[in-house]
Coordinates of C-alpha atoms and ligand atoms in Angstrom, one line a residue:
M1 CA -19.2 -5.7 1.5
D2 CA -16.9 -3.0 2.9
C3 CA -17.1 0.6 1.8
V4 CA -13.8 2.0 0.5
T5 CA -12.6 5.4 1.8
V6 CA -10.9 7.6 -0.8
I7 CA -8.9 10.6 0.6
G8 CA -8.9 13.5 -1.9
A9 CA -11.2 14.2 -4.8
G10 CA -8.5 15.4 -7.2
L11 CA -7.5 13.7 -10.5
A12 CA -6.6 10.4 -8.9
G13 CA -9.2 10.3 -6.1
G14 CA -12.0 11.3 -8.5
E15 CA -11.1 8.5 -10.9
A16 CA -10.6 5.9 -8.2
A17 CA -14.0 6.7 -6.7
W18 CA -15.6 6.4 -10.1
Q19 CA -14.0 3.1 -10.8
L20 CA -15.2 1.7 -7.5
A21 CA -18.7 3.0 -7.9
R22 CA -19.0 1.7 -11.5
H23 CA -18.0 -1.7 -10.3
G24 CA -20.7 -1.7 -7.7
V25 CA -18.6 -0.8 -4.6
S26 CA -19.6 1.9 -2.1
V27 CA -17.2 4.8 -1.7
R28 CA -16.8 7.4 1.0
L29 CA -14.9 10.3 -0.7
H30 CA -13.2 12.8 1.5
E31 CA -12.3 16.2 0.1
M32 CA -11.0 18.9 2.4
R33 CA -11.8 21.8 0.2
P34 CA -13.4 24.3 0.7
T35 CA -13.1 23.8 4.5
R36 CA -9.3 23.7 4.1
A37 CA -7.4 25.2 1.2
T38 CA -4.2 24.3 -0.6
E39 CA -1.7 26.8 -1.9
A40 CA -2.6 25.9 -5.6
H41 CA -6.3 25.1 -5.8
H42 CA -8.8 28.0 -6.3
T43 CA -12.2 26.3 -6.3
D44 CA -14.1 23.7 -4.3
G45 CA -14.6 21.5 -7.5
F46 CA -13.3 18.0 -7.9
A47 CA -10.4 17.3 -10.2
E48 CA -9.4 20.9 -10.4
L49 CA -6.5 21.5 -12.8
V50 CA -4.3 23.7 -10.7
C51 CA -2.1 25.1 -13.5
S52 CA -2.2 24.4 -17.2
N53 CA -5.5 23.4 -18.9
S54 CA -3.6 21.1 -21.3
L55 CA -3.6 17.3 -20.7
R56 CA -0.8 17.2 -23.3
S57 CA -0.6 15.3 -26.6
A58 CA -3.5 13.3 -27.9
S59 CA -1.4 11.5 -30.5
L60 CA -0.6 7.8 -30.1
E61 CA 3.0 8.8 -31.1
T62 CA 3.4 9.8 -27.5
A63 CA 3.0 7.6 -24.4
I64 CA 0.7 10.2 -22.9
G65 CA -1.6 10.1 -26.0
L66 CA -1.6 6.3 -25.7
L67 CA -2.4 6.6 -22.0
K68 CA -5.5 8.7 -22.8
E69 CA -6.8 6.0 -25.2
E70 CA -6.1 3.2 -22.7
M71 CA -8.1 5.2 -20.0
R72 CA -11.0 5.7 -22.4
R73 CA -11.1 2.0 -23.0
L74 CA -11.1 1.3 -19.3
G75 CA -14.1 3.6 -18.7
S76 CA -12.3 6.5 -17.2
L77 CA -14.4 9.4 -15.8
I78 CA -11.5 11.8 -16.2
M79 CA -11.2 11.0 -19.9
T80 CA -15.0 11.2 -20.5
A81 CA -15.0 14.6 -18.7
A82 CA -11.9 15.7 -20.7
D83 CA -13.5 14.8 -24.0
A84 CA -16.7 16.6 -23.1
A85 CA -14.8 19.7 -22.0
Q86 CA -12.3 19.8 -24.9
V87 CA -11.2 23.2 -26.4
P88 CA -9.1 23.6 -29.6
A89 CA -5.4 23.0 -29.0
G90 CA -3.9 21.5 -32.1
S91 CA -2.5 18.0 -31.5
A92 CA -3.0 18.3 -27.7
L93 CA -6.0 17.7 -25.6
A94 CA -6.9 20.8 -23.7
V95 CA -10.0 21.5 -21.7
D96 CA -12.2 24.2 -20.3
R97 CA -11.1 23.7 -16.7
H98 CA -14.5 24.7 -15.2
I99 CA -16.6 22.5 -17.5
F100 CA -14.1 19.6 -16.8
S101 CA -14.2 20.0 -13.1
D102 CA -18.0 20.5 -13.0
Y103 CA -18.5 17.3 -15.0
V104 CA -16.4 15.2 -12.6
T105 CA -18.1 16.8 -9.5
Q106 CA -21.5 16.2 -10.9
A107 CA -20.9 12.6 -11.9
L108 CA -19.6 11.7 -8.5
S109 CA -22.0 13.8 -6.4
T110 CA -25.0 12.2 -8.1
H111 CA -23.8 8.6 -8.1
P112 CA -25.8 6.6 -5.5
L113 CA -22.8 4.6 -4.3
V114 CA -20.7 7.7 -3.6
E115 CA -20.9 9.4 -0.3
I116 CA -19.2 12.8 -0.3
R117 CA -17.6 14.1 2.9
R118 CA -16.3 17.7 2.7
E119 CA -13.7 17.3 5.5
E120 CA -10.0 16.9 6.0
L121 CA -8.9 13.4 7.0
Q122 CA -6.1 13.9 9.5
T123 CA -5.5 10.3 10.3
L124 CA -5.6 7.1 8.2
P125 CA -8.8 5.3 8.7
A126 CA -9.1 1.6 9.4
G127 CA -10.6 -0.5 6.5
P128 CA -10.0 -0.3 2.8
T129 CA -8.6 3.1 1.9
I130 CA -7.0 4.8 -1.1
V131 CA -4.8 7.8 -0.2
A132 CA -5.0 10.2 -3.2
S133 CA -4.3 13.5 -1.4
G134 CA -1.9 14.8 -3.9
P135 CA 1.3 16.8 -4.0
L136 CA -0.2 19.3 -1.6
T137 CA -1.4 16.8 1.0
S138 CA -2.5 18.6 4.2
P139 CA 0.2 18.9 6.9
A140 CA -1.7 16.7 9.4
L141 CA -2.0 13.8 7.0
S142 CA 1.6 14.2 5.8
E143 CA 2.6 13.8 9.5
Q144 CA 0.6 10.6 9.7
L145 CA 2.3 9.2 6.6
R146 CA 5.7 10.2 8.0
Q147 CA 4.9 8.3 11.2
L148 CA 3.7 5.3 9.2
F149 CA 6.7 5.1 6.8
G150 CA 9.5 7.0 8.5
S151 CA 10.8 10.3 7.2
E152 CA 13.3 8.8 4.8
Y153 CA 10.4 7.4 2.7
L154 CA 8.4 10.6 2.4
Y155 CA 9.6 13.6 0.2
F156 CA 8.3 17.1 0.2
Y157 CA 9.7 18.5 -3.1
D158 CA 11.0 17.5 -6.5
A159 CA 14.4 18.4 -7.6
I160 CA 14.1 16.9 -11.0
A161 CA 16.9 16.7 -13.6
P162 CA 16.0 16.2 -17.3
V163 CA 15.9 12.7 -18.8
I164 CA 17.0 12.0 -22.5
T165 CA 16.5 9.0 -24.8
T166 CA 19.6 7.1 -25.7
E167 CA 18.9 7.1 -29.4
S168 CA 18.9 10.9 -29.5
I169 CA 22.4 11.3 -27.9
N170 CA 25.3 11.8 -30.4
T171 CA 27.8 9.2 -29.2
D172 CA 30.4 10.4 -31.7
I173 CA 30.9 13.2 -29.2
A174 CA 29.5 11.9 -25.9
F175 CA 31.9 9.3 -24.5
R176 CA 31.5 6.5 -22.0
A177 CA 33.7 6.7 -18.8
S178 CA 33.5 7.0 -15.1
R179 CA 35.9 9.4 -13.3
Y180 CA 39.5 8.2 -12.8
D181 CA 39.0 5.1 -15.0
H182 CA 36.5 3.5 -12.5
G183 CA 34.5 1.8 -15.3
S184 CA 32.4 3.3 -18.0
D185 CA 29.0 3.8 -16.4
Y186 CA 28.5 7.4 -17.5
L187 CA 28.0 9.2 -20.8
N188 CA 30.1 12.4 -20.8
C189 CA 29.5 15.4 -22.9
P190 CA 32.7 17.4 -23.2
M191 CA 32.8 21.2 -23.4
S192 CA 35.6 23.4 -24.5
R193 CA 36.3 26.6 -22.6
E194 CA 34.4 28.7 -25.2
Q195 CA 31.4 26.3 -25.3
Y196 CA 31.2 26.3 -21.5
Y197 CA 31.1 30.1 -21.2
Q198 CA 28.5 30.4 -24.0
F199 CA 26.5 27.8 -22.1
V200 CA 26.7 29.7 -18.8
E201 CA 25.7 33.0 -20.6
A202 CA 22.7 31.3 -22.1
I203 CA 21.6 29.9 -18.6
L204 CA 22.0 33.4 -17.1
A205 CA 19.9 35.0 -19.8
A206 CA 17.2 32.3 -19.9
E207 CA 13.6 32.8 -18.9
K208 CA 12.9 31.2 -15.5
M209 CA 9.8 30.1 -13.6
P210 CA 8.9 32.5 -10.7
E211 CA 10.4 31.5 -7.3
K212 CA 8.0 30.7 -4.4
D213 CA 8.9 31.2 -0.7
F214 CA 9.3 27.5 0.2
E215 CA 11.9 27.1 -2.6
R216 CA 14.5 29.2 -0.7
A217 CA 14.4 26.6 2.0
I218 CA 15.0 23.9 -0.6
Y219 CA 18.1 25.8 -1.9
F220 CA 19.3 26.2 1.6
E221 CA 19.3 22.4 1.9
G222 CA 21.9 22.2 -0.7
C223 CA 19.8 21.4 -3.8
L224 CA 20.7 24.4 -6.0
P225 CA 19.2 24.8 -9.4
I226 CA 21.9 25.2 -12.1
E227 CA 21.0 28.8 -12.8
E228 CA 21.5 29.7 -9.2
M229 CA 25.0 28.2 -9.3
A230 CA 25.7 30.1 -12.6
R231 CA 24.5 33.3 -10.9
R232 CA 27.0 32.8 -8.1
G233 CA 30.0 32.8 -10.5
K234 CA 30.8 31.9 -14.1
D235 CA 33.1 29.1 -13.0
T236 CA 30.8 27.7 -10.2
L237 CA 29.3 25.0 -12.5
A238 CA 32.7 24.0 -13.8
F239 CA 33.7 23.3 -10.1
G240 CA 30.3 21.7 -9.4
P241 CA 28.2 19.3 -11.5
L242 CA 30.2 20.1 -14.6
K243 CA 33.6 19.4 -13.2
P244 CA 35.8 17.6 -15.6
V245 CA 38.2 16.0 -13.1
G246 CA 39.2 12.4 -13.8
L247 CA 37.9 12.4 -17.3
V248 CA 39.8 12.4 -20.6
D249 CA 38.0 13.0 -23.9
P250 CA 39.1 10.1 -26.3
Q251 CA 38.8 12.4 -29.3
T252 CA 41.4 14.9 -28.0
G253 CA 43.3 12.8 -25.5
A254 CA 42.9 15.7 -23.0
R255 CA 40.8 16.8 -20.1
P256 CA 37.8 18.9 -21.3
H257 CA 37.2 22.3 -19.8
A258 CA 33.8 21.1 -18.4
V259 CA 31.7 17.9 -18.7
V260 CA 28.0 17.3 -18.5
Q261 CA 27.5 13.8 -17.2
L262 CA 24.6 11.5 -18.1
R263 CA 23.7 8.7 -15.8
Q264 CA 21.7 5.7 -16.9
D265 CA 18.1 6.0 -15.7
D266 CA 16.5 2.6 -16.5
R267 CA 17.7 -0.9 -16.5
A268 CA 17.2 -1.3 -20.3
G269 CA 19.5 1.6 -20.9
T270 CA 17.1 3.6 -23.0
L271 CA 17.0 6.7 -20.8
W272 CA 19.8 9.0 -19.4
N273 CA 19.6 11.5 -16.6
M274 CA 21.5 14.8 -16.7
V275 CA 23.4 14.6 -13.4
G276 CA 22.9 17.6 -11.1
F277 CA 20.7 19.5 -13.6
Q278 CA 17.7 20.5 -11.5
T279 CA 16.4 23.8 -12.8
K280 CA 13.6 26.4 -12.9
M281 CA 14.3 27.5 -16.5
T282 CA 11.1 27.3 -18.5
Y283 CA 10.6 24.2 -20.6
P284 CA 11.3 25.8 -24.0
E285 CA 14.4 27.4 -22.6
Q286 CA 15.6 24.1 -21.3
R287 CA 15.2 22.4 -24.7
R288 CA 17.0 25.2 -26.4
I289 CA 19.9 25.6 -24.0
F290 CA 20.5 21.9 -23.2
R291 CA 20.7 21.3 -27.0
M292 CA 23.8 23.6 -27.0
I293 CA 25.6 20.8 -25.0
P294 CA 28.0 18.9 -27.4
G295 CA 26.5 15.5 -28.1
L296 CA 22.9 16.7 -27.2
E297 CA 22.2 18.7 -30.3
H298 CA 19.3 16.5 -31.1
A299 CA 18.3 15.5 -27.6
E300 CA 14.8 14.1 -27.1
F301 CA 13.7 15.0 -23.6
V302 CA 11.2 12.6 -21.9
R303 CA 11.3 14.7 -18.8
L304 CA 12.5 18.3 -18.2
G305 CA 14.0 19.7 -15.1
S306 CA 12.0 21.2 -12.3
L307 CA 11.9 22.1 -8.7
H308 CA 8.6 22.4 -6.8
R309 CA 6.7 21.4 -3.7
N310 CA 5.5 17.9 -4.1
T311 CA 4.6 15.4 -1.4
F312 CA 5.4 11.9 -2.7
I313 CA 6.4 8.6 -1.2
D314 CA 9.3 6.2 -2.0
S315 CA 7.0 3.9 -4.0
P316 CA 9.8 1.5 -5.1
R317 CA 10.2 0.6 -1.5
L318 CA 6.7 1.0 -0.2
L319 CA 4.2 -0.2 -2.9
R320 CA 3.4 -3.3 -4.8
P321 CA 2.5 -3.0 -8.5
T322 CA -1.1 -3.3 -7.4
L323 CA -0.6 0.0 -5.6
Q324 CA -1.1 -1.6 -2.2
F325 CA 1.2 -0.7 0.7
K326 CA 3.5 -3.6 1.1
E327 CA 2.7 -3.8 4.8
R328 CA -1.1 -3.4 4.7
D329 CA -3.2 -5.1 2.1
D330 CA -6.1 -2.7 2.3
L331 CA -4.2 0.5 2.1
F332 CA -3.7 1.8 -1.5
F333 CA -1.9 4.9 -2.8
A334 CA -2.6 6.8 -6.0
G335 CA -1.9 10.0 -7.9
Q336 CA 1.1 12.3 -7.9
M337 CA 1.8 11.1 -4.4
I338 CA 3.2 7.8 -5.7
G339 CA 5.7 9.6 -7.9
V340 CA 3.9 9.7 -11.2
E341 CA 4.0 13.2 -12.7
G342 CA 1.1 14.9 -14.5
Y343 CA -2.6 15.2 -14.4
L344 CA -3.4 12.2 -16.6
E345 CA -0.7 10.0 -15.0
S346 CA -2.2 10.8 -11.6
A347 CA -5.7 9.9 -12.8
A348 CA -4.5 6.7 -14.4
A349 CA -2.9 5.6 -11.1
G350 CA -6.3 6.4 -9.4
L351 CA -7.9 4.2 -12.0
L352 CA -5.7 1.2 -11.1
A353 CA -6.0 1.8 -7.4
G354 CA -9.8 2.1 -7.7
L355 CA -10.1 -1.2 -9.7
N356 CA -7.9 -3.0 -7.2
A357 CA -9.5 -1.7 -4.0
G358 CA -12.8 -2.8 -5.5
R359 CA -11.5 -6.2 -6.2
L360 CA -10.1 -6.5 -2.7
V361 CA -13.4 -5.9 -1.1
T362 CA -15.3 -8.2 -3.5
G363 CA -12.7 -11.0 -3.1
A364 CA -11.5 -10.9 -6.7
P365 CA -7.8 -11.3 -7.5
L366 CA -5.9 -8.1 -7.7
L367 CA -4.6 -6.8 -11.1
I368 CA -1.1 -5.7 -12.3
A369 CA -1.4 -3.6 -15.5
P370 CA 0.6 -5.1 -18.5
P371 CA 4.0 -3.5 -18.6
T372 CA 3.7 -3.1 -22.3
T373 CA 0.8 -0.5 -21.8
S374 CA 1.4 3.1 -21.0
L375 CA -0.4 2.6 -17.6
G376 CA 1.6 -0.6 -16.8
A377 CA 5.0 0.8 -17.9
M378 CA 4.5 3.8 -15.7
I379 CA 3.4 1.8 -12.7
A380 CA 6.3 -0.7 -13.2
Y381 CA 8.7 2.2 -13.2
V382 CA 7.4 3.7 -9.9
T383 CA 7.2 0.3 -8.1
N384 CA 10.5 -1.2 -9.3
D385 CA 12.2 -2.0 -6.0
E386 CA 15.6 -2.0 -7.6
R387 CA 15.3 1.8 -8.2
R388 CA 17.4 4.0 -6.0
D389 CA 17.3 7.8 -5.7
F390 CA 13.6 7.8 -6.8
Q391 CA 12.2 10.9 -8.6
P392 CA 8.8 11.4 -10.1
M393 CA 8.3 10.6 -13.8
N394 CA 5.9 11.3 -16.7
T395 CA 4.8 8.3 -18.8
N396 CA 7.0 8.0 -21.9
Y397 CA 7.9 5.4 -24.5
G398 CA 11.4 5.1 -22.9
L399 CA 9.8 3.2 -20.0
F400 CA 8.3 0.5 -22.3
P401 CA 9.9 -3.0 -22.7
P402 CA 11.8 -3.0 -26.0
L403 CA 10.2 -4.4 -29.2
P404 CA 12.0 -7.1 -31.1
G405 CA 13.7 -5.9 -34.3
R406 CA 15.3 -2.5 -35.0
L407 CA 12.4 -0.2 -35.5
R408 CA 13.1 3.5 -34.9
G409 CA 11.2 6.8 -34.7
R410 CA 7.6 7.0 -35.7
E411 CA 7.5 3.3 -36.8
K412 CA 8.7 2.2 -33.4
K413 CA 6.1 4.4 -31.6
A414 CA 3.3 3.1 -33.7
A415 CA 4.3 -0.5 -33.0
L416 CA 4.6 0.2 -29.3
A417 CA 1.1 1.7 -29.3
E418 CA -0.3 -1.2 -31.3
R419 CA 1.2 -3.8 -28.9
A420 CA -0.1 -1.8 -25.9
L421 CA -3.7 -1.7 -27.2
Q422 CA -3.7 -5.4 -28.0
D423 CA -2.4 -6.3 -24.5
L424 CA -4.8 -3.9 -22.9
A425 CA -7.8 -5.6 -24.7
A426 CA -6.7 -9.0 -23.3
W427 CA -6.2 -7.5 -19.8
K428 CA -9.5 -5.8 -19.9
E429 CA -11.3 -9.1 -20.2
K430 CA -10.0 -10.0 -16.8
I431 CA -11.6 -6.9 -15.3
T432 CA -15.2 -7.3 -16.2
Ligands
LIG501 C1 1.5 24.0 -8.3 C2 1.4 22.7 -9.2 C3 1.2 22.9 -10.6 C4 1.0 21.8 -11.4 N1 0.8 21.9 -12.7 C5 0.6 20.9 -13.5 C6 0.4 21.0 -14.9 O1 0.3 22.2 -15.4 N2 0.2 19.9 -15.7 C7 0.3 18.7 -15.2 O2 0.1 17.7 -15.9 N3 0.5 18.5 -13.8 C8 0.7 19.5 -13.0 N4 1.0 19.4 -11.7 C9 1.2 18.0 -11.2 C10 -0.1 17.1 -11.0 O3 -0.5 16.6 -12.2 C11 -1.2 17.8 -10.3 O4 -0.8 18.2 -9.0 C12 -2.4 16.8 -10.1 O5 -3.5 17.6 -9.7 C13 -2.2 15.6 -9.2 O6 -3.3 14.9 -9.0 P1 -3.7 14.2 -7.6 O7 -5.0 13.6 -7.7 O8 -2.5 13.4 -7.2 O9 -3.7 15.4 -6.6 P2 -4.8 16.6 -6.6 O10 -5.4 16.8 -7.9 O11 -4.1 17.8 -5.9 O12 -5.9 16.1 -5.6 C14 -5.7 15.9 -4.2 C15 -6.9 16.3 -3.5 O13 -6.8 15.9 -2.1 C16 -7.3 16.9 -1.3 N5 -6.6 16.7 0.1 C17 -5.3 16.9 0.4 N6 -5.2 16.5 1.7 C18 -6.4 16.1 2.1 C19 -6.8 15.5 3.4 N7 -6.0 15.4 4.4 N8 -8.1 15.2 3.5 C20 -9.0 15.4 2.5 N9 -8.6 15.9 1.3 C21 -7.3 16.2 1.1 C22 -6.9 18.2 -2.0 O14 -7.7 19.3 -1.6 C23 -7.1 17.8 -3.5 O15 -8.4 18.1 -3.9 C24 1.1 20.5 -10.8 C25 1.3 20.3 -9.4 C26 1.4 21.4 -8.6 C27 1.6 21.3 -7.2

């Protein structure tokens, strides 16, 4: 039986290697640290949490809480380590980052089927391989990927706009229309002159994330965060992403002073993207300020805006839902690199890639996670080949196939979680 090479011992690579080994498959795990550093990691431990020590909500009322439970039931090393390293954090699961990383490092280093190689892989090896080198993939390997895919399929930063659930948008105010009567594809949040200037003032005064050097290059490429546009002049946004041209508010019969446009983000129409709203305002400030927008007073954000270095691939065009490269059966991708966003989402993608790479080498049929689970809904999102303009995404209930009936709020989330865990149990029987 072939040995599987895993590139990167982060959240995804660590989990993938574990799943392979626990299913009896030999692994060669390459980790370039400490020989070669990244700009965010500080240790040479596996599964290092580079920023926050929170793995977010533990409640089944959230898709990330559900994902944790699914991973536990699938024998995840990352979840076992997280539960062992837990620190008090209310309804969230937060960990002592050193205990967590030591646990993962120890489990993998002592497993007889895992060979650890502390070296950078600069080229893709032949034979079964999982690429899990993360958002800060080394330049040499990034160049290899660029050559394999072509530069239009490999991205180096996120410029993410917030995404909102449909049911939280006030459609008494937000109206459907495309500019100049070309259909009704967008939801439009109209602003009066006074509302617009208050909004701009709030953006200017908001707390922002510190700027890093590489980000100036991003701005230069024409991907300006809204606060930078606001800083350049109080009317800049009204002539940019908030321009009202070609739109008439049916309530007033007149053109608004400014308009925030929302674009449908999923086929089911449960999610809406704020057009042109990439930002480096802190998350609490985004929630507060974006709820000033008429029609978004009660907005529920499934993703907030950001702008940061992130190597990721155009998964909808390149990957199958098994996480195999469409043009090479034994080449898998996992982690933040496939366009999932977050520690746990990255690890969950590693779990699926590990299971499938193991099945490939043992001759078992490959698996697609049920789309009704948090894992499956997220993988279906990132590998949906109808998706254009791909941007990374956290798991969230807006990605799930709808339930029959008209459940809302907590009841709906409880029913989604229940269905997910039932479907997971049936799917799990195929794995063992
Ligand atoms: C600065 C920053 C802050 C973030 N903060 C958060 C946060 O607070 N919360 C959150 O949920 N998510 C956060 N993320 C997003 C994401 O969840 C993490 O980046 C997460 O670690 C991704 O997991 P991964 O396994 O895909 O990559 P990583 O955990 O980064 O693992 C990839 C591993 O591959 C190694 N590697 C890279 N290239 C090679 C090579 N050529 N050969 C061998 N090894 C290689 C790296 O050293 C690394 O150990 C952040 C991302 C960044 C960049």
